[in-house]
Amino acid sequence: MLVRNNVTSVAPALVAAILLTAGCGGGGVAKSGSGSAASSPTPHGYVEGATEVAEQQSRLLLGDPGSGETRVLDLITGKVHDTARSPGSTALTTDGRFGYFHGPDGTRVLDSGAWTVDHGDHVHYYRAKIQEVGDLPGGAGTSIRSDAGVTVATSADGEASVYRRADLDKGALGTPSPLPGTFAGAVVPYAEHLVTLTAESGGPAKATVLDRSGKRVAAPEAECEEPRGDAVTRRGVVLGCADGALLVHEDDGTFTAEKIPYGEDVPKDERAEGFRHRPGSSTLTAPAGKDAVWVLDVGEGVWTRVETGPVVAANTAGAGSPLVVLETDGALHGYDITTGKETGVTDPLLEELPEAGAGGGAVPVIEVDRSRAYLNDPEGKRVYEIDYNDDLRVARTFDVGIRPSLMVETGR
């Protein structure tokens, strides 16, 4: 349960449990041996072995593609945990709890032991041990998308399989259920369904909604040419297209799709290739070529192009927060999303870097949560914690002992 007031006389986890019992009626009631109800219900979203706490439990998963070494940095304690090697990993993604180290022969799944369950009017935070789960089949280009019920792996050739999240919660992959057909993009769990793109006979890709077994239940009249990138927001699923974005939204069991066009002709090399955002936010970012960043306000249905210096990485916490951009001078720059004005800049933190999309392997990323941003420094073998609401102040620096070229944040 989210607790915002200061309580000093009661342990945070106990406060969370008390408020949880009072405010969340979901979950089954445990029975004692005599058949009487236990004193409190099982917390909604709880899994065996986890501890519910009062505040977000952020952790960073880190990987060095060169050596294969991986680490988990606990941002609450500052402790760095050694984890198994992932030789050949070329990408690292997350669903907020599990890290997915993508390699040429499969995808290693690591449980970070930190996650959030958001019920809209209240939030539950959990901690558990870090543990290995297993290796998913599928080589380079495999995408992983999850929600509280399922995890879906979509291969580069468009085949997809569904894994039960309950199995992953217990530290096992379980038996996957293949989905029939092939898909033109990642299969994204949303609103107890699956949202994806399908194409027939070489035609343009179209938005499609499936049930969890793969049966088509809706096909909103919406096309998406040259699909690229996707994101789940409170407003729905955003799918990147050649002319902008497609928003698939559910309301009372009905799925609709609407276009969010750029509003101008955008050269291919300046289109959004993928999206970065704070989980839970409806403000998305993506490089717009070499010297600008796209900001997509999903709620307003508006794209804004912010002119910057040469872009390496970008992200934002959302409305009211600055756009944070790592540029090739090695410094972080802050920009007002509405006016495009630069609002702050740090001293150089990293050595000179390639521009976003320039190739040559993994480049640094910016992870953002509700109060801090995180920047990985491979050459310096460290991670910077940035207070983006305080003129991009460097709040903490973590020495992690490896070149953290890959990084994601969990627990959000």
mmCIF file of C-alpha atoms in Angstrom, residues 15-364:
data_model
loop_
_atom_site.group_PDB
_atom_site.id
_atom_site.type_symbol
_atom_site.label_atom_id
_atom_site.label_comp_id
_atom_site.label_asym_id
_atom_site.label_seq_id
_atom_site.Cartn_x
_atom_site.Cartn_y
_atom_site.Cartn_z
ATOM 1 C CA VAL A 15 2.129 0.056 8.145
ATOM 2 C CA ALA A 16 1.728 -1.258 4.603
ATOM 3 C CA ALA A 17 0.125 -4.464 5.839
ATOM 4 C CA ILE A 18 -2.344 -2.612 8.083
ATOM 5 C CA LEU A 19 -3.404 -0.234 5.328
ATOM 6 C CA LEU A 20 -3.525 -3.070 2.819
ATOM 7 C CA THR A 21 -5.963 -5.033 4.979
ATOM 8 C CA ALA A 22 -8.175 -1.978 5.383
ATOM 9 C CA GLY A 23 -8.039 -0.743 1.807
ATOM 10 C CA CYS A 24 -7.717 -3.714 -0.521
ATOM 11 C CA GLY A 25 -10.259 -6.484 -0.373
ATOM 12 C CA GLY A 26 -8.835 -8.488 -3.266
ATOM 13 C CA GLY A 27 -7.183 -11.868 -2.862
ATOM 14 C CA GLY A 28 -8.297 -15.055 -1.224
ATOM 15 C CA VAL A 29 -8.657 -15.568 2.518
ATOM 16 C CA ALA A 30 -6.362 -18.195 3.984
ATOM 17 C CA LYS A 31 -7.959 -20.898 6.135
ATOM 18 C CA SER A 32 -6.607 -22.373 9.332
ATOM 19 C CA GLY A 33 -6.564 -26.051 10.060
ATOM 20 C CA SER A 34 -9.918 -25.801 11.853
ATOM 21 C CA GLY A 35 -11.503 -24.133 8.855
ATOM 22 C CA SER A 36 -11.760 -20.661 10.387
ATOM 23 C CA ALA A 37 -10.590 -17.625 8.449
ATOM 24 C CA ALA A 38 -7.076 -16.378 9.093
ATOM 25 C CA SER A 39 -6.626 -12.943 10.626
ATOM 26 C CA SER A 40 -5.844 -11.173 7.324
ATOM 27 C CA PRO A 41 -6.349 -11.793 3.612
ATOM 28 C CA THR A 42 -3.505 -12.591 1.246
ATOM 29 C CA PRO A 43 -2.295 -9.249 -0.196
ATOM 30 C CA HIS A 44 -3.434 -8.729 -3.774
ATOM 31 C CA GLY A 45 -0.422 -9.254 -6.044
ATOM 32 C CA TYR A 46 1.572 -11.074 -3.366
ATOM 33 C CA VAL A 47 3.612 -14.146 -4.300
ATOM 34 C CA GLU A 48 5.117 -16.682 -1.926
ATOM 35 C CA GLY A 49 8.452 -15.610 -0.493
ATOM 36 C CA ALA A 50 7.909 -11.886 -1.060
ATOM 37 C CA THR A 51 7.779 -9.133 1.546
ATOM 38 C CA GLU A 52 5.443 -6.199 1.110
ATOM 39 C CA VAL A 53 6.975 -2.839 1.991
ATOM 40 C CA ALA A 54 5.789 0.748 2.135
ATOM 41 C CA GLU A 55 7.950 2.292 -0.576
ATOM 42 C CA GLN A 56 9.094 1.515 -4.103
ATOM 43 C CA GLN A 57 11.979 -0.975 -4.201
ATOM 44 C CA SER A 58 14.009 0.061 -7.234
ATOM 45 C CA ARG A 59 16.833 -2.082 -8.566
ATOM 46 C CA LEU A 60 19.030 -1.785 -11.638
ATOM 47 C CA LEU A 61 19.907 -4.835 -13.734
ATOM 48 C CA LEU A 62 23.264 -4.387 -15.452
ATOM 49 C CA GLY A 63 25.122 -6.303 -18.117
ATOM 50 C CA ASP A 64 28.491 -6.225 -19.874
ATOM 51 C CA PRO A 65 28.145 -7.748 -23.363
ATOM 52 C CA GLY A 66 31.905 -8.069 -23.668
ATOM 53 C CA SER A 67 32.599 -10.172 -20.587
ATOM 54 C CA GLY A 68 29.080 -11.531 -20.095
ATOM 55 C CA GLU A 69 29.129 -10.359 -16.461
ATOM 56 C CA THR A 70 25.854 -9.188 -14.932
ATOM 57 C CA ARG A 71 24.923 -7.432 -11.695
ATOM 58 C CA VAL A 72 21.876 -6.249 -9.761
ATOM 59 C CA LEU A 73 22.240 -2.894 -8.008
ATOM 60 C CA ASP A 74 19.797 -2.423 -5.126
ATOM 61 C CA LEU A 75 19.032 1.293 -5.074
ATOM 62 C CA ILE A 76 17.582 1.109 -1.559
ATOM 63 C CA THR A 77 20.644 -0.405 0.111
ATOM 64 C CA GLY A 78 23.274 0.565 -2.462
ATOM 65 C CA LYS A 79 24.504 -3.038 -2.510
ATOM 66 C CA VAL A 80 25.696 -4.645 -5.768
ATOM 67 C CA HIS A 81 24.734 -8.316 -6.189
ATOM 68 C CA ASP A 82 26.716 -10.662 -8.418
ATOM 69 C CA THR A 83 24.586 -12.767 -10.771
ATOM 70 C CA ALA A 84 25.296 -15.415 -13.400
ATOM 71 C CA ARG A 85 27.069 -14.509 -16.632
ATOM 72 C CA SER A 86 25.168 -13.915 -19.881
ATOM 73 C CA PRO A 87 27.769 -14.371 -22.647
ATOM 74 C CA GLY A 88 26.775 -12.878 -25.969
ATOM 75 C CA SER A 89 23.908 -10.740 -24.682
ATOM 76 C CA THR A 90 23.197 -7.901 -27.075
ATOM 77 C CA ALA A 91 20.164 -6.324 -25.378
ATOM 78 C CA LEU A 92 18.471 -6.154 -21.987
ATOM 79 C CA THR A 93 14.772 -5.454 -21.467
ATOM 80 C CA THR A 94 12.380 -5.664 -18.512
ATOM 81 C CA ASP A 95 8.716 -5.834 -17.611
ATOM 82 C CA GLY A 96 9.237 -4.140 -14.259
ATOM 83 C CA ARG A 97 10.278 -7.250 -12.362
ATOM 84 C CA PHE A 98 12.055 -9.723 -14.642
ATOM 85 C CA GLY A 99 15.116 -8.865 -16.693
ATOM 86 C CA TYR A 100 15.504 -10.417 -20.148
ATOM 87 C CA PHE A 101 19.077 -10.765 -21.425
ATOM 88 C CA HIS A 102 18.683 -11.232 -25.187
ATOM 89 C CA GLY A 103 21.354 -13.279 -26.965
ATOM 90 C CA PRO A 104 21.783 -14.963 -30.357
ATOM 91 C CA ASP A 105 20.598 -18.352 -29.080
ATOM 92 C CA GLY A 106 17.983 -17.468 -26.483
ATOM 93 C CA THR A 107 16.868 -15.102 -23.747
ATOM 94 C CA ARG A 108 17.997 -15.506 -20.136
ATOM 95 C CA VAL A 109 15.318 -14.600 -17.575
ATOM 96 C CA LEU A 110 16.431 -13.126 -14.243
ATOM 97 C CA ASP A 111 14.015 -12.314 -11.417
ATOM 98 C CA SER A 112 15.208 -9.016 -9.928
ATOM 99 C CA GLY A 113 13.132 -9.582 -6.790
ATOM 100 C CA ALA A 114 11.487 -6.139 -6.887
ATOM 101 C CA TRP A 115 8.147 -5.137 -8.359
ATOM 102 C CA THR A 116 5.086 -2.904 -8.052
ATOM 103 C CA VAL A 117 1.407 -3.800 -8.350
ATOM 104 C CA ASP A 118 -0.623 -0.718 -9.293
ATOM 105 C CA HIS A 119 -4.369 -0.831 -8.642
ATOM 106 C CA GLY A 120 -4.956 2.781 -9.687
ATOM 107 C CA ASP A 121 -6.194 4.091 -6.330
ATOM 108 C CA HIS A 122 -3.419 2.374 -4.385
ATOM 109 C CA VAL A 123 -0.107 0.659 -4.993
ATOM 110 C CA HIS A 124 1.643 -2.408 -3.519
ATOM 111 C CA TYR A 125 5.437 -2.716 -3.383
ATOM 112 C CA TYR A 126 7.280 -6.028 -2.977
ATOM 113 C CA ARG A 127 10.788 -7.339 -2.306
ATOM 114 C CA ALA A 128 12.003 -10.895 -2.785
ATOM 115 C CA LYS A 129 15.260 -12.713 -3.411
ATOM 116 C CA ILE A 130 17.067 -12.384 -6.734
ATOM 117 C CA GLN A 131 16.878 -15.668 -8.637
ATOM 118 C CA GLU A 132 17.484 -17.257 -12.004
ATOM 119 C CA VAL A 133 14.371 -18.409 -13.874
ATOM 120 C CA GLY A 134 15.691 -20.028 -17.061
ATOM 121 C CA ASP A 135 16.305 -19.470 -20.756
ATOM 122 C CA LEU A 136 13.538 -18.721 -23.234
ATOM 123 C CA PRO A 137 14.048 -20.002 -26.786
ATOM 124 C CA GLY A 138 14.404 -17.471 -29.578
ATOM 125 C CA GLY A 139 17.404 -15.670 -30.968
ATOM 126 C CA ALA A 140 18.164 -12.070 -31.852
ATOM 127 C CA GLY A 141 15.103 -9.925 -32.413
ATOM 128 C CA THR A 142 12.888 -11.771 -29.926
ATOM 129 C CA SER A 143 10.637 -9.357 -28.033
ATOM 130 C CA ILE A 144 9.225 -9.970 -24.556
ATOM 131 C CA ARG A 145 6.054 -8.259 -23.314
ATOM 132 C CA SER A 146 4.253 -8.942 -20.022
ATOM 133 C CA ASP A 147 1.460 -8.039 -17.662
ATOM 134 C CA ALA A 148 0.365 -9.507 -14.330
ATOM 135 C CA GLY A 149 -1.086 -12.593 -16.009
ATOM 136 C CA VAL A 150 1.129 -13.594 -18.923
ATOM 137 C CA THR A 151 4.490 -13.076 -20.606
ATOM 138 C CA VAL A 152 4.591 -13.270 -24.397
ATOM 139 C CA ALA A 153 7.721 -13.959 -26.436
ATOM 140 C CA THR A 154 7.504 -12.927 -30.097
ATOM 141 C CA SER A 155 10.318 -14.072 -32.384
ATOM 142 C CA ALA A 156 11.792 -12.060 -35.216
ATOM 143 C CA ASP A 157 9.856 -14.180 -37.724
ATOM 144 C CA GLY A 158 6.527 -13.332 -36.065
ATOM 145 C CA GLU A 159 5.815 -16.494 -34.089
ATOM 146 C CA ALA A 160 4.670 -16.016 -30.491
ATOM 147 C CA SER A 161 4.264 -18.105 -27.332
ATOM 148 C CA VAL A 162 2.474 -17.299 -24.077
ATOM 149 C CA TYR A 163 3.967 -18.135 -20.669
ATOM 150 C CA ARG A 164 1.977 -18.070 -17.430
ATOM 151 C CA ARG A 165 3.229 -15.317 -15.160
ATOM 152 C CA ALA A 166 2.395 -17.470 -12.134
ATOM 153 C CA ASP A 167 5.101 -19.916 -13.243
ATOM 154 C CA LEU A 168 7.702 -17.175 -13.584
ATOM 155 C CA ASP A 169 6.716 -15.867 -10.147
ATOM 156 C CA LYS A 170 7.681 -19.272 -8.760
ATOM 157 C CA GLY A 171 11.051 -19.292 -10.527
ATOM 158 C CA ALA A 172 10.135 -21.540 -13.477
ATOM 159 C CA LEU A 173 9.318 -20.959 -17.133
ATOM 160 C CA GLY A 174 6.507 -23.496 -17.266
ATOM 161 C CA THR A 175 5.081 -24.830 -20.511
ATOM 162 C CA PRO A 176 4.412 -22.176 -23.176
ATOM 163 C CA SER A 177 1.251 -22.013 -25.264
ATOM 164 C CA PRO A 178 2.012 -21.143 -28.914
ATOM 165 C CA LEU A 179 -0.300 -18.614 -30.540
ATOM 166 C CA PRO A 180 -1.697 -19.529 -33.961
ATOM 167 C CA GLY A 181 -0.468 -17.555 -36.962
ATOM 168 C CA THR A 182 2.306 -15.007 -37.296
ATOM 169 C CA PHE A 183 2.452 -11.354 -36.365
ATOM 170 C CA ALA A 184 3.850 -8.143 -37.811
ATOM 171 C CA GLY A 185 4.976 -6.803 -34.459
ATOM 172 C CA ALA A 186 5.339 -7.671 -30.805
ATOM 173 C CA VAL A 187 2.342 -9.271 -29.100
ATOM 174 C CA VAL A 188 1.496 -6.968 -26.176
ATOM 175 C CA PRO A 189 -0.630 -8.056 -23.176
ATOM 176 C CA TYR A 190 -3.221 -5.381 -22.357
ATOM 177 C CA ALA A 191 -6.599 -5.311 -20.605
ATOM 178 C CA GLU A 192 -6.641 -9.115 -20.202
ATOM 179 C CA HIS A 193 -6.182 -9.482 -23.977
ATOM 180 C CA LEU A 194 -3.312 -9.374 -26.470
ATOM 181 C CA VAL A 195 -2.764 -6.442 -28.824
ATOM 182 C CA THR A 196 -0.672 -6.887 -31.948
ATOM 183 C CA LEU A 197 -0.416 -6.205 -35.664
ATOM 184 C CA THR A 198 -1.218 -8.684 -38.408
ATOM 185 C CA ALA A 199 -0.676 -8.486 -42.151
ATOM 186 C CA GLU A 200 -2.137 -10.587 -44.932
ATOM 187 C CA SER A 201 -0.878 -11.122 -48.498
ATOM 188 C CA GLY A 202 1.734 -8.420 -48.251
ATOM 189 C CA GLY A 203 -0.804 -5.761 -47.283
ATOM 190 C CA PRO A 204 -0.302 -3.141 -44.562
ATOM 191 C CA ALA A 205 -0.268 -4.256 -40.957
ATOM 192 C CA LYS A 206 -3.544 -3.845 -39.079
ATOM 193 C CA ALA A 207 -4.313 -3.596 -35.373
ATOM 194 C CA THR A 208 -5.674 -6.855 -33.982
ATOM 195 C CA VAL A 209 -6.918 -7.825 -30.523
ATOM 196 C CA LEU A 210 -6.748 -11.458 -29.397
ATOM 197 C CA ASP A 211 -7.881 -13.303 -26.327
ATOM 198 C CA ARG A 212 -5.219 -15.056 -24.271
ATOM 199 C CA SER A 213 -5.545 -18.240 -26.367
ATOM 200 C CA GLY A 214 -4.924 -16.336 -29.610
ATOM 201 C CA LYS A 215 -8.518 -16.119 -30.868
ATOM 202 C CA ARG A 216 -9.267 -12.847 -32.652
ATOM 203 C CA VAL A 217 -11.882 -10.861 -30.741
ATOM 204 C CA ALA A 218 -11.548 -7.420 -32.333
ATOM 205 C CA ALA A 219 -10.002 -5.822 -35.390
ATOM 206 C CA PRO A 220 -10.244 -2.036 -35.142
ATOM 207 C CA GLU A 221 -10.227 -0.367 -38.551
ATOM 208 C CA ALA A 222 -6.673 0.926 -38.328
ATOM 209 C CA GLU A 223 -3.570 0.325 -40.413
ATOM 210 C CA CYS A 224 0.070 0.760 -39.424
ATOM 211 C CA GLU A 225 2.641 0.936 -42.201
ATOM 212 C CA GLU A 226 6.245 0.047 -41.381
ATOM 213 C CA PRO A 227 5.570 -0.727 -37.699
ATOM 214 C CA ARG A 228 8.339 0.022 -35.240
ATOM 215 C CA GLY A 229 8.266 0.163 -31.460
ATOM 216 C CA ASP A 230 5.464 -0.120 -28.910
ATOM 217 C CA ALA A 231 4.633 0.998 -25.384
ATOM 218 C CA VAL A 232 1.907 0.362 -22.818
ATOM 219 C CA THR A 233 0.479 3.471 -21.133
ATOM 220 C CA ARG A 234 -2.522 4.239 -18.963
ATOM 221 C CA ARG A 235 -4.232 5.414 -22.153
ATOM 222 C CA GLY A 236 -3.662 2.160 -24.014
ATOM 223 C CA VAL A 237 -1.093 0.471 -26.237
ATOM 224 C CA VAL A 238 0.938 2.743 -28.520
ATOM 225 C CA LEU A 239 2.260 1.239 -31.750
ATOM 226 C CA GLY A 240 4.814 3.181 -33.792
ATOM 227 C CA CYS A 241 4.049 3.576 -37.514
ATOM 228 C CA ALA A 242 5.558 5.327 -40.515
ATOM 229 C CA ASP A 243 3.127 8.266 -40.236
ATOM 230 C CA GLY A 244 3.096 8.549 -36.451
ATOM 231 C CA ALA A 245 1.522 6.239 -33.900
ATOM 232 C CA LEU A 246 -1.533 4.071 -33.421
ATOM 233 C CA LEU A 247 -3.262 4.026 -30.019
ATOM 234 C CA VAL A 248 -5.306 0.923 -29.150
ATOM 235 C CA HIS A 249 -7.591 1.567 -26.183
ATOM 236 C CA GLU A 250 -10.068 -0.526 -24.206
ATOM 237 C CA ASP A 251 -13.192 0.869 -22.578
ATOM 238 C CA ASP A 252 -15.717 -1.417 -20.893
ATOM 239 C CA GLY A 253 -14.675 -4.378 -23.030
ATOM 240 C CA THR A 254 -14.694 -2.492 -26.341
ATOM 241 C CA PHE A 255 -11.420 -1.916 -28.200
ATOM 242 C CA THR A 256 -10.880 1.097 -30.433
ATOM 243 C CA ALA A 257 -7.878 2.409 -32.356
ATOM 244 C CA GLU A 258 -6.974 5.935 -33.313
ATOM 245 C CA LYS A 259 -4.125 7.458 -35.252
ATOM 246 C CA ILE A 260 -1.789 10.036 -33.731
ATOM 247 C CA PRO A 261 -0.120 11.417 -36.867
ATOM 248 C CA TYR A 262 3.094 13.395 -36.897
ATOM 249 C CA GLY A 263 1.167 16.122 -38.694
ATOM 250 C CA GLU A 264 3.951 16.544 -41.248
ATOM 251 C CA ASP A 265 6.035 14.467 -43.602
ATOM 252 C CA VAL A 266 8.873 12.986 -41.586
ATOM 253 C CA PRO A 267 11.929 11.471 -43.308
ATOM 254 C CA LYS A 268 12.462 7.801 -42.551
ATOM 255 C CA ASP A 269 15.640 8.407 -40.567
ATOM 256 C CA GLU A 270 13.831 10.910 -38.312
ATOM 257 C CA ARG A 271 10.859 8.726 -37.369
ATOM 258 C CA ALA A 272 10.493 7.294 -33.888
ATOM 259 C CA GLU A 273 12.149 3.865 -33.878
ATOM 260 C CA GLY A 274 11.238 2.913 -30.311
ATOM 261 C CA PHE A 275 9.871 4.535 -27.190
ATOM 262 C CA ARG A 276 11.310 5.351 -23.763
ATOM 263 C CA HIS A 277 9.156 6.520 -20.848
ATOM 264 C CA ARG A 278 8.499 6.182 -17.157
ATOM 265 C CA PRO A 279 6.236 3.198 -16.520
ATOM 266 C CA GLY A 280 2.755 4.509 -15.785
ATOM 267 C CA SER A 281 3.365 7.710 -17.731
ATOM 268 C CA SER A 282 1.608 8.607 -20.977
ATOM 269 C CA THR A 283 4.465 10.796 -22.217
ATOM 270 C CA LEU A 284 6.802 8.926 -24.574
ATOM 271 C CA THR A 285 10.184 9.908 -26.019
ATOM 272 C CA ALA A 286 12.225 8.809 -29.033
ATOM 273 C CA PRO A 287 15.176 10.278 -30.948
ATOM 274 C CA ALA A 288 14.051 12.302 -33.993
ATOM 275 C CA GLY A 289 17.126 11.854 -36.125
ATOM 276 C CA LYS A 290 20.500 13.121 -34.954
ATOM 277 C CA ASP A 291 19.725 16.436 -33.290
ATOM 278 C CA ALA A 292 16.195 16.297 -31.916
ATOM 279 C CA VAL A 293 13.841 14.248 -29.752
ATOM 280 C CA TRP A 294 10.197 13.365 -30.301
ATOM 281 C CA VAL A 295 7.906 13.727 -27.299
ATOM 282 C CA LEU A 296 4.505 12.074 -27.701
ATOM 283 C CA ASP A 297 1.746 13.190 -25.322
ATOM 284 C CA VAL A 298 -0.600 10.217 -25.653
ATOM 285 C CA GLY A 299 -3.411 11.877 -23.693
ATOM 286 C CA GLU A 300 -3.447 14.952 -25.908
ATOM 287 C CA GLY A 301 -2.598 13.008 -29.055
ATOM 288 C CA VAL A 302 0.218 15.405 -29.935
ATOM 289 C CA TRP A 303 3.804 14.951 -31.101
ATOM 290 C CA THR A 304 6.363 17.641 -30.170
ATOM 291 C CA ARG A 305 9.790 17.829 -31.751
ATOM 292 C CA VAL A 306 12.375 19.241 -29.330
ATOM 293 C CA GLU A 307 15.547 20.518 -30.982
ATOM 294 C CA THR A 308 18.596 19.399 -29.012
ATOM 295 C CA GLY A 309 22.270 18.733 -29.598
ATOM 296 C CA PRO A 310 23.442 15.360 -31.017
ATOM 297 C CA VAL A 311 21.354 12.764 -29.171
ATOM 298 C CA VAL A 312 22.638 9.580 -27.539
ATOM 299 C CA ALA A 313 19.677 8.832 -25.230
ATOM 300 C CA ALA A 314 16.560 10.570 -23.941
ATOM 301 C CA ASN A 315 13.754 10.063 -21.443
ATOM 302 C CA THR A 316 11.285 11.958 -19.280
ATOM 303 C CA ALA A 317 9.188 11.313 -16.184
ATOM 304 C CA GLY A 318 6.201 12.915 -17.904
ATOM 305 C CA ALA A 319 4.168 16.107 -17.813
ATOM 306 C CA GLY A 320 5.773 18.801 -15.672
ATOM 307 C CA SER A 321 9.165 17.115 -15.705
ATOM 308 C CA PRO A 322 12.091 18.007 -17.960
ATOM 309 C CA LEU A 323 13.105 16.054 -21.018
ATOM 310 C CA VAL A 324 16.498 14.592 -20.055
ATOM 311 C CA VAL A 325 18.906 14.073 -22.952
ATOM 312 C CA LEU A 326 22.387 12.560 -23.014
ATOM 313 C CA GLU A 327 24.273 14.258 -25.838
ATOM 314 C CA THR A 328 27.565 13.396 -27.492
ATOM 315 C CA ASP A 329 29.418 15.900 -25.313
ATOM 316 C CA GLY A 330 28.928 13.390 -22.486
ATOM 317 C CA ALA A 331 26.692 15.749 -20.498
ATOM 318 C CA LEU A 332 23.042 15.514 -19.552
ATOM 319 C CA HIS A 333 20.862 18.339 -20.849
ATOM 320 C CA GLY A 334 17.409 19.253 -19.586
ATOM 321 C CA TYR A 335 14.729 20.727 -21.848
ATOM 322 C CA ASP A 336 11.296 22.166 -21.203
ATOM 323 C CA ILE A 337 8.972 19.914 -23.201
ATOM 324 C CA THR A 338 6.472 22.688 -23.941
ATOM 325 C CA THR A 339 8.829 25.463 -25.010
ATOM 326 C CA GLY A 340 11.824 23.417 -26.144
ATOM 327 C CA LYS A 341 14.085 25.690 -24.103
ATOM 328 C CA GLU A 342 17.180 24.186 -22.506
ATOM 329 C CA THR A 343 16.753 24.404 -18.736
ATOM 330 C CA GLY A 344 19.960 22.853 -17.442
ATOM 331 C CA VAL A 345 23.140 20.982 -18.231
ATOM 332 C CA THR A 346 25.622 18.938 -16.202
ATOM 333 C CA ASP A 347 29.372 18.807 -16.477
ATOM 334 C CA PRO A 348 30.461 16.028 -18.851
ATOM 335 C CA LEU A 349 29.770 12.704 -17.127
ATOM 336 C CA LEU A 350 30.757 10.297 -19.888
ATOM 337 C CA GLU A 351 33.416 10.308 -22.562
ATOM 338 C CA GLU A 352 32.474 11.360 -26.099
ATOM 339 C CA LEU A 353 29.756 9.070 -27.386
ATOM 340 C CA PRO A 354 28.167 8.000 -30.662
ATOM 341 C CA GLU A 355 24.812 9.451 -31.659
ATOM 342 C CA ALA A 356 21.673 7.411 -31.106
ATOM 343 C CA GLY A 357 21.224 4.812 -33.820
ATOM 344 C CA ALA A 358 24.816 5.133 -35.005
ATOM 345 C CA GLY A 359 25.471 1.428 -34.465
ATOM 346 C CA GLY A 360 28.576 -0.090 -32.964
ATOM 347 C CA GLY A 361 26.919 -1.930 -30.077
ATOM 348 C CA ALA A 362 25.066 -0.921 -26.944
ATOM 349 C CA VAL A 363 24.990 2.760 -26.014
ATOM 350 C CA PRO A 364 24.098 4.271 -22.622
#
